[in-house]
Amino acid sequence: MPNQNNTVLVIGSGVGGMKAAMDLSEAGRDVVLIDQAASIGGLMTRLDRTFPTNNCDLCTIAPNLSENARDKHIEVLPLTQVSALQGQAGDFTATLTRAPRYIDMEKCTACGECHKAFPECVRFEPGLDHRAPTCMRYPQATPQAFSIDMEKCEDTAALVNACPAGAINPDDGERTEERQVGAVVLAIGAELFDPSGLENFGYGVYPDVVTGLEYERIMSASGPTGGELVRPSNGKPPQRVAWIQCVGSRGINREDVSYCSGVCCMYALKEAIVTKERFQDDIEATIFYMDMRTYGKDYELYYDRAKKTYGVRLERCRPHSIISDAASGQLTISYATDASSALTTEKFDMVVLSTGFRVTENACQLARVLGIELNEHNFARTQSFSPVATSRPGVYVCGVFESPKDIPETMMQASAAACLASKNLVPVAAGNGEAELPPERDVSGEEPRIGVFVCDCEQNIGGAVDVDALAAYAGKLPGVVLSQSAGHGCSREALEKIKAAIVEQNLNRVVIGGCSPRTHENLFQNTLREAGLNKYLVEMANIRDQDTWVHMNYPEMAMTKAKDLIRMAVAGVAQAQALKDNTLPMNKDVLVLGGGVSGMNAALELADQGHRVYLAEQAGHLGGMALAVRKTLEGDDVPSYMADLIEKVSQHALIEVITQAIVVDHFGMPGMYKTGFQIGPRMYYRQIEHGATVLATGATHNVPRAYSLGEHAAVTTQIELDSVIEDQPERVKDWGQLVMIQCVGSRVPENPNCSRICCQSAIKNALRALDLNPDMRVFILYRDMRTYGFSEDYYAEARRRGVIFVRYETDTPPEVTPDGDKVKIAFADPIIGRKLAVTADCLALSTGMAVNEEATEDLATIFHLNRSLDGSFLEEHIKLRPTDLSIPGFFVAGSAHAPKNIKECIAQAQAAASRVLSMLSKDTINLGATVARVDPEKCATCLVCVRACPYGVPFINEDRYSEIDPAKCHGCGTCAAECPAKAIELTRFEDAPIMARLEGLLERSA
Amino acid sequence: MEQFEPTIVAFCCHYCAYTAADMAGSMRLVYPPNVKIIRVPCSGKVDTLHIMKALEKGADGVLVAGCLEGDCHFKTGNVKALQRVTYLQGYLEEIGIEAERVQMVTMSAGMGGRFARITTEFTEKIRELGPNPVNAGGSRLAAS
């Protein structure tokens, strides 16, 4: 019986829920992961590709899905909802209601026979295909089973009979159970807006008008057209595709919401780029938009690529309507631009509506059940300095249900929620609950005694090949001492039989003829280990996915190929060696670099959960950039928050604050690092030992030489204006005109990225200045207003209160000339098409942030970390691991990663703490067994491996041969393939077993 | 005369090509049984020696299948693999083996259809080329 208060309930199994569950389980916590859907994965599994890398989503997420399902700490309950939550943080009782699946998961083999009987109903294609009785959302659905909508099934008996495994149970019913949990993480996301209520766009009437998500499905290899881009109306490829942004968002009309959904600009750009990538000049892509909101890390570069490299056409306007031309079947969009107030019309073959996020009524109902407050848009209410805590203690929120956001930000919040949730649980016990295993038998020097087990997987394998005959064939292969059919090899019963056979027959190698090692290798490895064999002595012959499924109608071919595959596996496994996973002892102390908001929050969370933290700051005091900020956009008082935070950090028994500390050297491996500092005015040297490192080194206030900044007293930055408003209100009251210029020093060739925070800062200061002086005229000269998410409401308020927004282009920037103690600002107004001039008492420049080039360069060099093009630290994976850095044991938080506001910095700081907690919960660090090893005798010191390694790991050591640190090796084997002296072997994939497989395949029998 | 059935070895990277092959299976796409897959962590792991060994032992064609360009799980392994295959093709011509017998291909993990199409086309091409000249001397027998 596990300790109940070690359990977290995670509601929603999209990427956010999965990430929270994985962080918690890695940290030794138990997780109940529920989802009302039949399989886990959420919205991301329906996407074709993700921005800004245009990777295939399925490949990015599939490893997470299978990892999630097999993790022993995670219990996945699909088709389940919470119907009550009693108790308080640390001691909740959750009532879970499970809807019937009508399929017995123990019996279901995901063979797809039921789908064959009901062929129209397997995939999930929102809006493009109706949903019918059986539904498996996407090919890698986990749990790998189908579900049935009994109400839509007309012939139950036929459906039951369609299943060869007898897994369909029409009498399945709803079940309710209670669970004791210490905390709850809400990751339920949101739905996408359904535009069928908007008559002007004809969605639902014209088949070639689709939503962004539907376009994803059409482009997706697992979608309804198998990835062929065709018009739904006539099945022909379109030549002109248009995107319309902000459909249902940023509006005041019926059906509209006022907030910005934050992701649609990027997904429209992505869809347009992918379309252009695939069809180049054969297709025209046009995006109709209001403001292009590419405010995330490196997103501006993506926007530039869309325009310059791919030729995506961008038209700034909000189209009025779409009308279908009956004769040509084309769609006519009418719109007005800045250049001309008359309506322009243009014809397209397909129109994509970029729809944003909406909270469902279901979610509101769940909020009532959980007793948490919602904000005015029905998203979960959080606070500026507490980004993932809901109004009910012990209940946390992450992802889109907190506010509209993209995947990386969801991942940060998910880790943050995991961090806070674990604070409500009992401390993790040492050893992390590892099961007792028998000692490993030493098989070195033994002749191979191979056992072959051939699965039939019901009809999946058995339907195409004679499993007994195949087993008999395998029994005659060299080294095989036992060969038998195994039924469902992955069932508990069969695994017990395999274990018993290993012991009884004294086997020292095993071959499983079955499905893919991608999904099941782990299971059979564990089985071997439990039977006292090294887990690397098993090999799987993939006779299902790569043989019987492919050649099911050609049994002879299938049989011949199955024999080939088994023979290759037997030959390969005979060469397999027992391998040890590389492990290291873990140092549980943490080094946090940077004493700003991010660093202090990360340090506090870690110290609160029992880790000793060294918090090193380069300056003489804690606080960082936030010390200069007075108010947040929402009006929260920053100085009092900072004072409280600094107090807590300084007083914490487990935190040692070291100021005036400069990193000078660094050694060691993940889990046992040593970092040297020069400290204080005397620069004395001190070395700190730590297991993990959080980089929260921030950015700097950008101070570009532009618009007389620093030369004229009336010209300030937004940060300075923030203080003036707070400290010298009488000055503001005297002003007649206040002008702000956006994107000063950002989105320019020297600093191509968007600083993200400046639009909200400008709106914040404009509104506060107007509070003091309502008669003042405020002008904001901008390029695109990027008030994403709920900050759009403040933008709308600023417009309502008379702030004049004038757009400028980079080729005609505003001109600033001194005018006594005032400044004159001349600019072109694109609407009236004339040049205007305003004399301002104050010109506030939105200068944003810049990378602290010196600090990041030094640290990246010392720690061997990668940097992004802009010089900030480069995360391990831009979508799924935004807080992890490329070197294990290094994490990043706050503006050292990319510009962020305070709330976002706190979220990432808590996320970094969560990643550290996961890593440090183990007593050792497992580095896997697949690493490159150098034979010093053979090494000719030719440097080929040094150049070949994608990670820069090999180096020439003092003894003049190449050395590869197993702690840093990623195990790709490129060096082994390149090495001309064959001095490098990749363990598990040595030359010998590969050659043996070739011999096995190509041996000729006379 | 019976149709020539070539033996083809496909070195597939774990993260993309091998997964795509599994996908092809789960989509029940048919491709020739002549293709036998050897799983490697990365296409960058495929040694010229492995390819040459396959040809020497009588394989009629060799595919090296990796992730799409720019999507390699190990950053640049597929680029290295392509360089190696290109180099090897030139060398094969010199010793009288058709360069087309060795080919580098790329795909993402979701592209089951592409895997099936590529293997079908490649098998056809090799069938047209006929048996590997290394085999031509001896009488060729089917594997039992």
Coordinates of C-alpha atoms in Angstrom, one line a residue, chain A residues 49 55-56 59 111 139-140 221 460 473 516-518 521 542 545-546 549-552 557 561 563-564 567-568 866 947-948 950-951 970-974 976-978 982 986 988-989 991 994-995 997-999 1001-1002 1004-1006, chain B residues 7 9 11 14 18-19 21-23 25-33 35-42 44-47 49-50 53-54 57-59 68 71 73-77 80 84 108-111 140-144:
Chain A
R49 CA 3.9 19.9 -37.3
N55 CA 9.0 19.1 -36.7
C56 CA 6.5 16.3 -37.0
C59 CA 7.7 12.0 -33.5
C111 CA -5.5 -5.4 -33.6
P139 CA -2.1 5.8 -34.7
Q140 CA 0.0 5.8 -31.5
A221 CA 0.2 12.0 -42.5
N460 CA -2.0 -10.3 -35.7
Y473 CA 12.3 -23.5 -37.4
S516 CA 8.3 -3.6 -32.1
P517 CA 11.1 -3.0 -29.6
R518 CA 10.1 0.6 -29.6
E521 CA 11.6 -3.8 -25.4
N542 CA 9.7 -7.4 -35.1
D545 CA 4.7 -4.4 -37.2
Q546 CA 7.3 -5.1 -39.9
W549 CA 0.9 -6.7 -40.6
V550 CA 2.5 -5.8 -44.0
H551 CA 2.2 -9.2 -45.7
M552 CA -1.0 -10.5 -44.0
M557 CA 6.1 -14.2 -48.0
K561 CA 10.5 -13.0 -43.9
K563 CA 12.3 -16.7 -40.6
D564 CA 14.8 -14.2 -41.9
R567 CA 17.5 -15.8 -37.8
M568 CA 18.9 -12.2 -37.8
N866 CA 24.9 26.0 -26.4
R947 CA 35.0 16.7 -35.5
A948 CA 32.2 14.1 -36.1
P950 CA 27.4 16.4 -32.9
Y951 CA 27.8 17.3 -29.2
H970 CA 24.4 10.8 -26.3
G971 CA 24.9 7.4 -27.9
C972 CA 24.3 8.2 -31.6
G973 CA 27.4 6.2 -32.7
T974 CA 28.5 8.7 -35.4
A976 CA 32.1 4.9 -34.2
A977 CA 31.1 4.9 -37.8
E978 CA 33.6 7.6 -38.7
K982 CA 37.8 1.3 -35.8
L986 CA 29.1 2.0 -29.5
R988 CA 24.8 -2.3 -27.6
F989 CA 25.4 -1.6 -31.3
D991 CA 30.2 -4.0 -35.1
I994 CA 25.5 -5.9 -36.7
M995 CA 27.8 -8.1 -38.8
R997 CA 22.8 -10.0 -38.2
L998 CA 24.0 -9.5 -41.8
E999 CA 25.6 -13.0 -41.7
L1001 CA 20.3 -12.8 -43.0
L1002 CA 22.5 -13.5 -45.9
R1004 CA 23.0 -19.4 -47.9
S1005 CA 21.8 -22.9 -47.3
A1006 CA 22.7 -25.3 -50.0
Chain B
T7 CA 17.6 -9.2 -50.9
V9 CA 19.1 -4.5 -46.2
F11 CA 19.6 0.3 -41.9
H14 CA 15.5 4.2 -34.2
Y18 CA 12.3 2.4 -37.8
T19 CA 9.3 4.1 -36.4
A21 CA 8.4 1.2 -40.8
D22 CA 6.3 0.3 -37.7
M23 CA 3.8 3.0 -38.8
G25 CA 2.7 -1.9 -40.5
S26 CA 0.1 -0.3 -38.3
M27 CA -1.4 1.3 -41.4
R28 CA -1.3 -2.1 -43.1
L29 CA 0.6 -0.7 -46.0
V30 CA 2.1 -3.4 -48.2
Y31 CA 5.7 -3.2 -49.3
P32 CA 8.0 -5.9 -50.7
P33 CA 9.2 -8.5 -48.2
V35 CA 13.5 -5.5 -47.4
K36 CA 15.0 -6.5 -44.0
I37 CA 15.6 -3.9 -41.4
I38 CA 18.5 -3.6 -39.0
R39 CA 17.8 -1.0 -36.3
V40 CA 20.6 1.5 -35.4
P41 CA 20.3 4.4 -33.0
C42 CA 21.1 6.9 -35.7
G44 CA 25.1 8.3 -38.5
K45 CA 26.0 5.0 -36.9
V46 CA 25.9 3.1 -40.2
D47 CA 29.5 2.4 -41.1
L49 CA 32.0 -1.3 -43.5
H50 CA 28.5 -2.5 -42.6
K53 CA 29.8 -6.3 -45.7
A54 CA 26.2 -6.5 -46.7
K57 CA 27.7 -11.2 -48.4
G58 CA 25.4 -10.9 -51.3
A59 CA 22.8 -8.3 -50.5
L68 CA 14.4 14.2 -42.4
D71 CA 15.2 16.8 -37.8
H73 CA 17.5 13.2 -33.2
F74 CA 21.2 13.5 -32.9
K75 CA 21.4 16.8 -34.8
T76 CA 23.6 15.9 -37.7
G77 CA 23.9 12.1 -37.8
K80 CA 27.1 12.4 -41.9
R84 CA 29.3 8.5 -46.3
S108 CA 9.9 11.4 -40.3
A109 CA 8.5 8.9 -37.8
G110 CA 5.0 9.6 -39.0
M111 CA 5.7 8.8 -42.6
R140 CA 22.2 -18.2 -56.2
L141 CA 19.9 -20.1 -53.8
A142 CA 17.1 -18.8 -51.9
A143 CA 17.4 -18.6 -48.1
S144 CA 15.5 -21.5 -46.6

